[in-house]
Coordinates of C-alpha atoms in Angstrom, one line a residue:
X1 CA 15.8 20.6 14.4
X2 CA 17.2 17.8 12.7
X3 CA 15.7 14.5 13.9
X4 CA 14.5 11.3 13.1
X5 CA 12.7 8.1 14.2
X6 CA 12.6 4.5 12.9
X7 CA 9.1 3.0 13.6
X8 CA 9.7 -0.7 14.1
X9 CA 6.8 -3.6 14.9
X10 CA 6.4 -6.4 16.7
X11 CA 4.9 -8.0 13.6
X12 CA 4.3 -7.4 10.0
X13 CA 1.0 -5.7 10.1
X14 CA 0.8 -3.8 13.5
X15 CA 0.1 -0.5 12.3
X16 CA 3.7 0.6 11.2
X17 CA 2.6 2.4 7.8
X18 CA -0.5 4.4 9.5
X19 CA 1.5 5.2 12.8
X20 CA 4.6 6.6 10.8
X21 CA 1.7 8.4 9.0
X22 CA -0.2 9.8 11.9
X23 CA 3.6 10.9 13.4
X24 CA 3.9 12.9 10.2
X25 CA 0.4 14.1 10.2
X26 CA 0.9 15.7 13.7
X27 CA 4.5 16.8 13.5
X28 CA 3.5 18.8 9.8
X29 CA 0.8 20.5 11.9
X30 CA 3.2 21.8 14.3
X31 CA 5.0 23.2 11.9
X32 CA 8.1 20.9 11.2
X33 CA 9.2 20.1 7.6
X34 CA 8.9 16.5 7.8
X35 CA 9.5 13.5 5.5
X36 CA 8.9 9.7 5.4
X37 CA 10.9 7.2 4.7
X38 CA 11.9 3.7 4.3
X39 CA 14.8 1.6 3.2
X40 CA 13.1 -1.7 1.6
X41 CA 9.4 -2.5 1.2
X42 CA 7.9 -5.0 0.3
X43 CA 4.9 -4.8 -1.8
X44 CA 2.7 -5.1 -4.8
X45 CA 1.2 -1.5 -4.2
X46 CA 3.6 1.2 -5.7
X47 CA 2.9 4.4 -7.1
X48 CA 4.9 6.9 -10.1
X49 CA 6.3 10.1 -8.5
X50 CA 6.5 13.0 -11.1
X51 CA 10.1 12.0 -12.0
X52 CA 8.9 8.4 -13.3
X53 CA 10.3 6.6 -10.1
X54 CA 8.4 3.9 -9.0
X55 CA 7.7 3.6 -4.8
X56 CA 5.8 1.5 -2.7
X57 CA 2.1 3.6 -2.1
X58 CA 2.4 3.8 1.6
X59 CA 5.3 5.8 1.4
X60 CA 3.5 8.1 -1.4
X61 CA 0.4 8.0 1.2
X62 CA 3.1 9.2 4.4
X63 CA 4.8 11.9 2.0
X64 CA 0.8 13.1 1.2
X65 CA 0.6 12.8 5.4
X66 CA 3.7 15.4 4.9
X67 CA 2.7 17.5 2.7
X68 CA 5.4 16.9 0.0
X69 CA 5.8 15.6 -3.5
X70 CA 7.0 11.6 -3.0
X71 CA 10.3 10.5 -4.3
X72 CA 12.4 7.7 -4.4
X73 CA 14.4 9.1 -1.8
X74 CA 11.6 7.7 0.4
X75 CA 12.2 4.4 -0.7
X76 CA 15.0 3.6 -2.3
X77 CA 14.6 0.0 -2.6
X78 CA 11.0 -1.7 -3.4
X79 CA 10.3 -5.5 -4.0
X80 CA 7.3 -6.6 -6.0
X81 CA 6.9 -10.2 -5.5
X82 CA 6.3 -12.3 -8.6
X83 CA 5.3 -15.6 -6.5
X84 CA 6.6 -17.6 -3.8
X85 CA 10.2 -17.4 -4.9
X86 CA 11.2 -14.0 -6.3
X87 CA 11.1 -11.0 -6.4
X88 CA 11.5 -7.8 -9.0
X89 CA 14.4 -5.4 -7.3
X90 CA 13.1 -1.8 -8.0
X91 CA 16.2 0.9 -6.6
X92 CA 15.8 4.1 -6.9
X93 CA 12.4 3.9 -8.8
X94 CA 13.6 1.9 -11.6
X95 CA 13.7 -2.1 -12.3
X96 CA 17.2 -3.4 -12.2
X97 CA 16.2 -7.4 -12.2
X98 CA 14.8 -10.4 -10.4
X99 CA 16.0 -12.3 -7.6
X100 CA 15.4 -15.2 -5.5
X101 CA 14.8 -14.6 -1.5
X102 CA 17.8 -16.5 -0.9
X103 CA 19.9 -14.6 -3.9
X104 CA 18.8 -11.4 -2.3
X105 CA 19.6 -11.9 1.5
X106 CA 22.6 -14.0 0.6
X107 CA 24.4 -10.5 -0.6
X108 CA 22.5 -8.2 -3.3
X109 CA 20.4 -6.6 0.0
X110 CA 23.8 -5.9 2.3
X111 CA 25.2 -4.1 -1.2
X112 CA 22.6 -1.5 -0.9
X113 CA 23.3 -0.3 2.4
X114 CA 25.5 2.6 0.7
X115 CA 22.6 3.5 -1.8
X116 CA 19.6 3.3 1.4
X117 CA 21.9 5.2 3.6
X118 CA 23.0 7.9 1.2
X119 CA 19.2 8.3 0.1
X120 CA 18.8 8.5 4.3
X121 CA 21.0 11.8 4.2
X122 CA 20.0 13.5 1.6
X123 CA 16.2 13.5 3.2
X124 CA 17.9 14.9 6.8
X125 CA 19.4 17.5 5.0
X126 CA 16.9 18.6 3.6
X127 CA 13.8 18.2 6.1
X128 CA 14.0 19.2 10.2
X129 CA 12.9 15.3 10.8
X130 CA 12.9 12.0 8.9
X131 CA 10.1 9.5 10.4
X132 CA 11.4 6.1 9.0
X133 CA 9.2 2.5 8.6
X134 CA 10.9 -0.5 9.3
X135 CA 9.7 -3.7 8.2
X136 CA 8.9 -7.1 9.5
X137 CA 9.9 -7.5 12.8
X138 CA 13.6 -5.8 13.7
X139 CA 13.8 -9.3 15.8
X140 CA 14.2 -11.3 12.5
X141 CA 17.4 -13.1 13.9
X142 CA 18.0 -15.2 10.5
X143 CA 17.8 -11.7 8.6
X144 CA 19.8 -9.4 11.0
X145 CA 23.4 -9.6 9.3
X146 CA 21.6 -8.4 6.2
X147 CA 19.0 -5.7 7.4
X148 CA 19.1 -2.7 5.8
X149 CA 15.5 -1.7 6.9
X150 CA 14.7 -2.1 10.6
X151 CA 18.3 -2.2 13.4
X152 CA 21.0 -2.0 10.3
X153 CA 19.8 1.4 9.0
X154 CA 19.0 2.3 12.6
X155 CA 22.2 1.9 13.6
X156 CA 23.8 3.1 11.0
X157 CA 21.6 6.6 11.1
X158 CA 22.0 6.6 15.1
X159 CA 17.9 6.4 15.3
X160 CA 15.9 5.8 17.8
X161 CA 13.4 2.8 17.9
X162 CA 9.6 2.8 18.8
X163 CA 8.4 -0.2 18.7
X164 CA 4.6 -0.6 17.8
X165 CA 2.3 -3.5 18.9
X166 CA -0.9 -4.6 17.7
X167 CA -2.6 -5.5 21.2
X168 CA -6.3 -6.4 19.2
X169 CA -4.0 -10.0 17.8
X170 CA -2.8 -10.9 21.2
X171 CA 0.2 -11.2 23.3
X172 CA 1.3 -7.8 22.5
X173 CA 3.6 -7.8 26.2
X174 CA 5.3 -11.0 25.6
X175 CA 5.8 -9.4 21.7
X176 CA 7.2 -6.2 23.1
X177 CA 9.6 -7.9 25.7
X178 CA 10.6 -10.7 23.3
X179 CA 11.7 -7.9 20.8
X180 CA 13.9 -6.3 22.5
X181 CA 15.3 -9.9 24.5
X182 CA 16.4 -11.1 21.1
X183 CA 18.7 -7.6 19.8
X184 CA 22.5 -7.5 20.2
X185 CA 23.2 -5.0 23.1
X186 CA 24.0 -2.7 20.2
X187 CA 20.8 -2.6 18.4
X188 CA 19.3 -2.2 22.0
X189 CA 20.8 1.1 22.9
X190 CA 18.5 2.5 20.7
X191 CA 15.1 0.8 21.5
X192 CA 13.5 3.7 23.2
X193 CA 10.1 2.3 24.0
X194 CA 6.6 1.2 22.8
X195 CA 3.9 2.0 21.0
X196 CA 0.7 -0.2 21.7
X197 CA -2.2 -0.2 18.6
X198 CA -5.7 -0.7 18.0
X199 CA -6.6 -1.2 21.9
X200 CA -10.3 -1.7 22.6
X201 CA -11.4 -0.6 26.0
X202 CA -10.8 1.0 29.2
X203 CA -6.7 1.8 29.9
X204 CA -6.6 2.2 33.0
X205 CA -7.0 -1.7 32.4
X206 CA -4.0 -2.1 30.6
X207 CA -1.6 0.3 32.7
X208 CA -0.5 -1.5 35.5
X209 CA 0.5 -4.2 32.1
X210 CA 2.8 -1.2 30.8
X211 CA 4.0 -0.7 34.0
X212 CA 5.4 -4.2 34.7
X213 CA 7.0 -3.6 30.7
X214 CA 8.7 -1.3 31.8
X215 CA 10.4 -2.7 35.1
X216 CA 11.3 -5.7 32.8
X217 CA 12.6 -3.7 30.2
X218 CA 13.5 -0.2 31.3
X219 CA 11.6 1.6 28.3
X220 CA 8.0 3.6 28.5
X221 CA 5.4 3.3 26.2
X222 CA 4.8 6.1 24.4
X223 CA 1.7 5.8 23.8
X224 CA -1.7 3.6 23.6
X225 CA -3.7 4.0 20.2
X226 CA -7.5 3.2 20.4
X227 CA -9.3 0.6 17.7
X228 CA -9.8 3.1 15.0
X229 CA -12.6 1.7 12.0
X230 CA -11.6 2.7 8.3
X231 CA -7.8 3.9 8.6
X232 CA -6.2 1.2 6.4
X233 CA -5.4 3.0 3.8
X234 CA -2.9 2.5 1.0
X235 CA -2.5 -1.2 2.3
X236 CA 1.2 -2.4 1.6
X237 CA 0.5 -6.5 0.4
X238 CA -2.5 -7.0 -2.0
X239 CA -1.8 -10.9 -1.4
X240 CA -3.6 -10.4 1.9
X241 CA -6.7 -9.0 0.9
X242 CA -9.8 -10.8 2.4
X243 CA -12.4 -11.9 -0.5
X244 CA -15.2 -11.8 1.5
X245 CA -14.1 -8.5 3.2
X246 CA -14.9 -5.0 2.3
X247 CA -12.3 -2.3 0.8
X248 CA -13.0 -0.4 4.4
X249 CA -14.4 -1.5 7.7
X250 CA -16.6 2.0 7.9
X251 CA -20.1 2.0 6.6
X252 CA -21.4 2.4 3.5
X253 CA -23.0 5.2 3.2
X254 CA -26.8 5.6 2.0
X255 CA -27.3 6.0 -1.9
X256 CA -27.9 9.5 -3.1
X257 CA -30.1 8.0 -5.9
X258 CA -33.1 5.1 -5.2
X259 CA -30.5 1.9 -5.9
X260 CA -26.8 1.2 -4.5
X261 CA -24.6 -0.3 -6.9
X262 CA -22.5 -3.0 -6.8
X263 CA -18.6 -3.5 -7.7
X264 CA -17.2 -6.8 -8.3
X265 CA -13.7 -6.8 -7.8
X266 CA -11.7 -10.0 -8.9
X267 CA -9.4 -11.5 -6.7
X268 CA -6.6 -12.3 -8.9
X269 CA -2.9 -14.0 -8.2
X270 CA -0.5 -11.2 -7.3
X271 CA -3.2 -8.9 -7.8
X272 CA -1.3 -5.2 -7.7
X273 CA -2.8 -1.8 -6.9
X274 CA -6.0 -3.2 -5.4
X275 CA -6.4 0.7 -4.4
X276 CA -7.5 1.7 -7.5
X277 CA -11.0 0.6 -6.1
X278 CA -10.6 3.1 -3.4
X279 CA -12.5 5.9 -4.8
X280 CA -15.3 3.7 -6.1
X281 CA -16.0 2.4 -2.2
X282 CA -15.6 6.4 -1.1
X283 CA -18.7 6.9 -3.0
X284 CA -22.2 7.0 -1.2
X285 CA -24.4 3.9 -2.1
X286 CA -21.2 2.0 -4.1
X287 CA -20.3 -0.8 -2.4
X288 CA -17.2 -3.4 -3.2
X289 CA -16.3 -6.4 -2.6
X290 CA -13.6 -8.8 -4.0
X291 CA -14.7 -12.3 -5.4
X292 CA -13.2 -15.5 -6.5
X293 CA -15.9 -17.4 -8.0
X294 CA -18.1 -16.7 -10.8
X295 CA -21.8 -16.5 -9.2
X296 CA -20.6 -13.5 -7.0
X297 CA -20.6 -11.8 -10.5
X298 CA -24.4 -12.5 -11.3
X299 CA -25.6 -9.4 -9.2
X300 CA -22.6 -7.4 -10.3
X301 CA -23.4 -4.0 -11.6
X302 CA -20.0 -3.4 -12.6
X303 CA -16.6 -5.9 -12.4
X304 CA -13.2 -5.0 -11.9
X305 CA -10.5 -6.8 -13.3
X306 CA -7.6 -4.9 -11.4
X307 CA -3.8 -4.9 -12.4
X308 CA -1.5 -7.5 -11.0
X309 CA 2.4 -8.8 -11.1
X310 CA 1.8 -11.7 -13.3
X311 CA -0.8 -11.3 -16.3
X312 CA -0.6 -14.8 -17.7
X313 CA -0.9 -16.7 -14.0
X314 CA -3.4 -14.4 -13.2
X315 CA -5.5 -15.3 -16.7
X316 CA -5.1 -19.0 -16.2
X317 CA -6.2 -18.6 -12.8
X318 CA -9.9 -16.9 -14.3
X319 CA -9.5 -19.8 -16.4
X320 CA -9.6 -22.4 -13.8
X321 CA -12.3 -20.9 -11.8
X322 CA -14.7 -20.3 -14.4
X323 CA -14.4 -16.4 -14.1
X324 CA -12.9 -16.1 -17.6
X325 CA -16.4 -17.3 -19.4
X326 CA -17.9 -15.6 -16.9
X327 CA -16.4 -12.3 -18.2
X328 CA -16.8 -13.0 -22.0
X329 CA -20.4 -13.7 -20.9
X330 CA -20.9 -10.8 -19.4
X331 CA -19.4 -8.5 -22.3
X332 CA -21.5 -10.1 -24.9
X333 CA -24.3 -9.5 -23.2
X334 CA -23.6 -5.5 -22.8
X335 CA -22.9 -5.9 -19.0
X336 CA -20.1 -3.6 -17.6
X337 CA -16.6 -4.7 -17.0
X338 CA -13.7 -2.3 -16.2
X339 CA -9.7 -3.9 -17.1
X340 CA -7.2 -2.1 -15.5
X341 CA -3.7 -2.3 -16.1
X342 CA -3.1 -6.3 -16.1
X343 CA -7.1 -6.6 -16.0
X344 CA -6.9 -4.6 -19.6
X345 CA -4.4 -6.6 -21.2
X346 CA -6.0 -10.0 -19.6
X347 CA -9.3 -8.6 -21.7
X348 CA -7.4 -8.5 -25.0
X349 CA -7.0 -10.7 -28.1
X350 CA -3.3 -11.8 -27.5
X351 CA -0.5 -11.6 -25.0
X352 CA 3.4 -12.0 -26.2
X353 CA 4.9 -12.4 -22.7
X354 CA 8.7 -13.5 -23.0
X355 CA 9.5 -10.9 -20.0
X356 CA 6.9 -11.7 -16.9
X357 CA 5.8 -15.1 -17.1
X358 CA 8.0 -16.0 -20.2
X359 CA 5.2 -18.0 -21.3
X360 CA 5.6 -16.8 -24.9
X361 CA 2.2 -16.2 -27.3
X362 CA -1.2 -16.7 -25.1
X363 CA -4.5 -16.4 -26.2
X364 CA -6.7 -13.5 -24.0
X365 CA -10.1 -13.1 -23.4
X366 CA -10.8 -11.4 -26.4
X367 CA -13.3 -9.3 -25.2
X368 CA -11.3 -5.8 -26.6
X369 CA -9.4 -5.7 -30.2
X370 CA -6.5 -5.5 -27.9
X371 CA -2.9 -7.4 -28.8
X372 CA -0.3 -7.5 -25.9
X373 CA 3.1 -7.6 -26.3
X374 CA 5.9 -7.3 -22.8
X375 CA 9.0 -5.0 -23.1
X376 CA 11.6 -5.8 -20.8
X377 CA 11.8 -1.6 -20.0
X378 CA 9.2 -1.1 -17.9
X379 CA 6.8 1.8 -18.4
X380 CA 6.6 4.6 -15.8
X381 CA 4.3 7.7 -16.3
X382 CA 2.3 9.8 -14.8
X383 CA -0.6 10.5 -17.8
X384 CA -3.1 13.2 -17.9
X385 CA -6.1 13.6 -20.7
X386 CA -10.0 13.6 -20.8
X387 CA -12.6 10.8 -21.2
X388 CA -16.5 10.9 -20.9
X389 CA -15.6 15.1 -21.1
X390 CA -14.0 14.8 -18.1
X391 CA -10.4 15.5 -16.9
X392 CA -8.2 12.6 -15.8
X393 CA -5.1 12.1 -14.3
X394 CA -3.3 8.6 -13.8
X395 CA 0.2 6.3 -12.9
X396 CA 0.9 3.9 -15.3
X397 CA 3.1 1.0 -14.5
X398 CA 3.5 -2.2 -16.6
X399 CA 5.9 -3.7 -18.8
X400 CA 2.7 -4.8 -21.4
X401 CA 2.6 -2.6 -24.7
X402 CA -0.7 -2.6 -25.8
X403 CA -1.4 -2.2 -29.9
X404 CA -4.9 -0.9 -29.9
X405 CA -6.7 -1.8 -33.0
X406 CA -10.7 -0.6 -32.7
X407 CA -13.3 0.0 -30.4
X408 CA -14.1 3.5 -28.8
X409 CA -10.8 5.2 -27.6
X410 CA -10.8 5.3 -23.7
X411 CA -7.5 7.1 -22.0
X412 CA -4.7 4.4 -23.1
X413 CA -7.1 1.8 -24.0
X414 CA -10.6 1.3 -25.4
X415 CA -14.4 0.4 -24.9
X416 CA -16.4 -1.9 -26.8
X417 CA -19.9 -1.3 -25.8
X418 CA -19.9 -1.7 -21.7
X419 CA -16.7 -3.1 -21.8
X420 CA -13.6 -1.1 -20.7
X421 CA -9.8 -1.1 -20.2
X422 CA -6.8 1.1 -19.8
X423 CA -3.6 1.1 -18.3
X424 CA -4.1 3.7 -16.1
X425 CA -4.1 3.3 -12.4
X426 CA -6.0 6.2 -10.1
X427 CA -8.1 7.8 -13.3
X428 CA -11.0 7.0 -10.5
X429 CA -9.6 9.2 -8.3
X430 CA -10.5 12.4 -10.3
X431 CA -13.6 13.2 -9.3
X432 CA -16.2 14.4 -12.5
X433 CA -14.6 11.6 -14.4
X434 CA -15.8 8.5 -11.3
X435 CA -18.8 10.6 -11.6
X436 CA -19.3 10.4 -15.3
X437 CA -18.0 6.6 -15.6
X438 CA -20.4 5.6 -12.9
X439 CA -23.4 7.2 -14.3
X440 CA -22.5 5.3 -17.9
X441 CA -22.4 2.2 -15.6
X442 CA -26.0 2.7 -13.7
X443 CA -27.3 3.1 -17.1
X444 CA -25.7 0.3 -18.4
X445 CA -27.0 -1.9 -15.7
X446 CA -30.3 -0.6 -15.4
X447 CA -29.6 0.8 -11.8
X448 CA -31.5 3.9 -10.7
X449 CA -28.1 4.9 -8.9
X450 CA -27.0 8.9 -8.9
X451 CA -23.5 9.6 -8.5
X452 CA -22.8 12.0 -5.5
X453 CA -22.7 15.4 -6.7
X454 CA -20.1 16.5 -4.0
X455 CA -17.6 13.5 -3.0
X456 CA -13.9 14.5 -3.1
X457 CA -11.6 11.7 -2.6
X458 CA -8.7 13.8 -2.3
X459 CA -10.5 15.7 0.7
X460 CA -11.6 11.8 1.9
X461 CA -7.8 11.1 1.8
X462 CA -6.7 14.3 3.5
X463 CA -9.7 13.6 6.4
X464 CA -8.4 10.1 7.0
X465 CA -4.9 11.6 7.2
X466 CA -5.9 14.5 10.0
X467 CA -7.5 11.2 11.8
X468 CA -4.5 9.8 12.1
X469 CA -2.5 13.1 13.0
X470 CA -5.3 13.2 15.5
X471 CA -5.1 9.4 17.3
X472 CA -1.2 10.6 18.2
X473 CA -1.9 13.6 19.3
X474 CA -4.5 12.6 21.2
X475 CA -3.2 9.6 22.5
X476 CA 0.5 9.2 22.3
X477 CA 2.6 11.8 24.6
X478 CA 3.8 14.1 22.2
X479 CA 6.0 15.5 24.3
X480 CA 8.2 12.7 25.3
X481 CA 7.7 12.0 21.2
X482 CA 9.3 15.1 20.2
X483 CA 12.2 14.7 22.4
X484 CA 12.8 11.5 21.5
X485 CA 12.7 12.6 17.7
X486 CA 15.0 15.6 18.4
X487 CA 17.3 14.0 21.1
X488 CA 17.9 10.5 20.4
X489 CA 17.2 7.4 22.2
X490 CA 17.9 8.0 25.8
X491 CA 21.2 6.9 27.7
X492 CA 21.7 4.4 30.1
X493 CA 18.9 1.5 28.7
X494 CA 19.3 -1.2 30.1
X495 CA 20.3 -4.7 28.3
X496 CA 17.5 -7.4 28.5
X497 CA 19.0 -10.9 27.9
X498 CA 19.8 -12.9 26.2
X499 CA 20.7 -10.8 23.6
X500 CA 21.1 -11.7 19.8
X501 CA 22.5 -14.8 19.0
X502 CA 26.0 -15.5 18.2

């Protein structure tokens, strides 16, 4: 077998990561060497494979979905936005600039077509199948002369198209159809069908719907996933985070100990790696939220500062709110606060920033004996160590150097009584250490709150994954999936004016 599959959407957001996910799930439990992949994402989540390359965490989420060790191969290109405007161009795991949207679409993105394709290759010879992610919308008609991610590497790779919908927003028929209207004849060849997600009810409702589809359109659908609570995971755009929402739609499960505790997570500007908070919501009786304003911290048992694309803007932005004295409050009275990454360096003393923000010498929080200073090489490691007599392991991914100068040493960082911060991204992932940092936390805040003595998050992870291999091979018809995966699109679709324009 040597196959492969582009998942496209209708929209940003219907479901492409987890669907290209649950694919890879199911196809690894038949048996099938499999492998994610795609070209150019988008996103302020990203992740350190063991080489030091730096990828977008969905695609590090879909390679843990295969069953393999992520590498840039699986995406080659990754854009971390750093505001409205631009963007930092990460190929091949490694920093090579900034650029403007209109400096990249006007020629940098069609000059990596080589580099995406080559990366493509080198994946299908070395796995029986390649399950790819578009992005967007492949119907992005201003974009199409430059896409290297949805129709361009499609066509280029001879893959065939599913095209997922996400039915709970609405108008997911007219979506589908409209998709496929606006392609050149070309790039419609190879739309094989549809995909619809997150339905809520009874299909037979929806079929004679899919039916009519597919007189207008000549394609099947391939499959109809079900409303599913709690399978976001490894979300690509922390920009989009609710603050009033929760880190996962499923329960919170019952404390093991007479209190919950709560997590305060604050909602920064270009707040990266959000996920770090993952773990913490996994365990029983923790429950998170994100905030923006400084009351939601007075019942706080423990808040976050989390890392983020832009350390200054993010800082002034605690400023203007109030949230900076808010903090410094809270650390001089011995209440905890956690720094990570950004969050650590936003704690410290002094920030020398003529990289990021280039706003030159700023005055932190000064809540850690912490001085900041930005390199323009960016640091990319995956660290291991011990804190609180616990093993850790971690990513770390910033461009701040931090000069450490007292306090309690703490992985990277330091402590000052309940106040924390360290580079490190995912050290809350390893089990006895959330354990031991959470218990130092209860204490802290006075909480009669007992850590879990069992939670894994790695098993939590691998569960959520087998959901996901489960919803498509429950609900998708595998069989027409793994022909379309081995075979190609099939022959003889036909064109559904107008077609692309001129």
């Amino acid at each position: 077998m040597n196959g492969g599959l582009l998942v496209a959407g209708t929209t940003s957001d219907a479901g492409k990561s987890v669907v290209t996910a649950g694919i890879c799930r199911w196809l690894v439990r038949q048996g099938v060497k499999v492998a994610p992949f795609k070209a150019q994402n988008m996103s302020l989540n990203s992740f350190v494979t063991r080489e030091g390359a730096e990828i977008g965490r969905a695609q590090a989420m879909q390679a843990q979905a295969c069953r393999v060790e992520p590498t840039a191969l699986m995406n080659p290109v990754l854009l971390k936005p750093g505001g409205e405007q631009s963007s930092q161009v990460v190929l091949l795991g490694k920093p090579v600039g900034e650029l403007s949207a209109r400096g990249y679409h006007g020629g940098r993105q069609q000059k990596l077509l080589g580099t995406v394709l080559d990366c493509l290759a080198e994946l299908r010879g070395t796995y029986d199948a390649v399950i790819c992610e578009g992005a967007g919308s492949p119907a992005e008609i201003n974009l199409r002369r430059t896409d290297i991610v949805n129709m361009g590497i499609a066509r280029n790779a001879r893959l065939p198209v599913l095209v997922v919908g996400d039915i709970d927003r609405g108008g997911v028929f007219a979506s589908f159809f409209g998709t496929v209207a606006l392609l050149s004849p070309e790039d419609q060849e190879l739309i094989a069908g549809f995909l619809v997600n997150r339905f809520r009810g009874d299909v037979s409702l929806l079929e004679p719907g899919l039916e009519m589809l597919r007189g207008l359109t000549g394609r099947r659908t391939y499959g109809v996933l079900p409303f599913r609570h709690g399978l976001g995971i490894d979300e690509e755009d922390g920009l989009h985070v609710s603050l009033r929402g929760a880190v996962r739609e499923s329960a919170v499960a019952p404390p093991v100990g007479e209190d919950v505790l709560r997590v305060a997570v604050c909602a920064i500007p270009l707040m990266s790696n959000f996920t770090d908070v993952d773990a913490l919501a996994a365990e029983p009786g923790v429950v998170v939220r994100f905030v923006d304003r400084p009351e939601e911290l007075a019942d706080a048992d423990l808040v976050v500062v989390p890392g983020t694309r832009g350390t200054v803007r993010a800082l002034e932005w605690l400023r203007e709110r109030g949230l900076a004295d808010a903090l410094v409050r809270r650390a001089s009275e011995g209440r905890p606060v956690l720094g990570v990454c950004g969050g650590f360096q936003i704690l410290g003393e002094h920030i020398e920033d003529e990289v990021e923000s280039r706003a030159g010498a700023v005055p932190g929080l000064g809540v850690l004996p912490v001085r900041v200073r930005f390199a323009r090489e960016k640091t990319l490691t995956r660290p291991a160590g011990e804190a609180l007599g616990e093993r850790v392991e971690g990513y770390e991914i910033h461009h701040g150097v931090a000069e450490v100068d007292g306090g309690v040493p703490f992985l990277d960082g330091c402590r000052v009584g309940q106040t924390w911060g360290t580079h490190w991204h995912g050290s809350l992932e390893s089990d006895g250490f959330r354990r031991a940092f959470l218990r130092e936390v209860a204490a802290a805040a006075g909480r009669r709150f007992v850590p879990a003595p069992d939670t894994s998050f790695a098993a939590l992870r691998e569960e959520q994954l087998d959901r996901l291999g489960d919803l498509i091979e429950q609900h998708a018809d595998t069989d027409a999936l793994w022909r379309l995966i081995e075979s190609g699109a099939p022959q003889g679709l036909p064109f559904i004016p107008p077609g692309a324009p001129a």
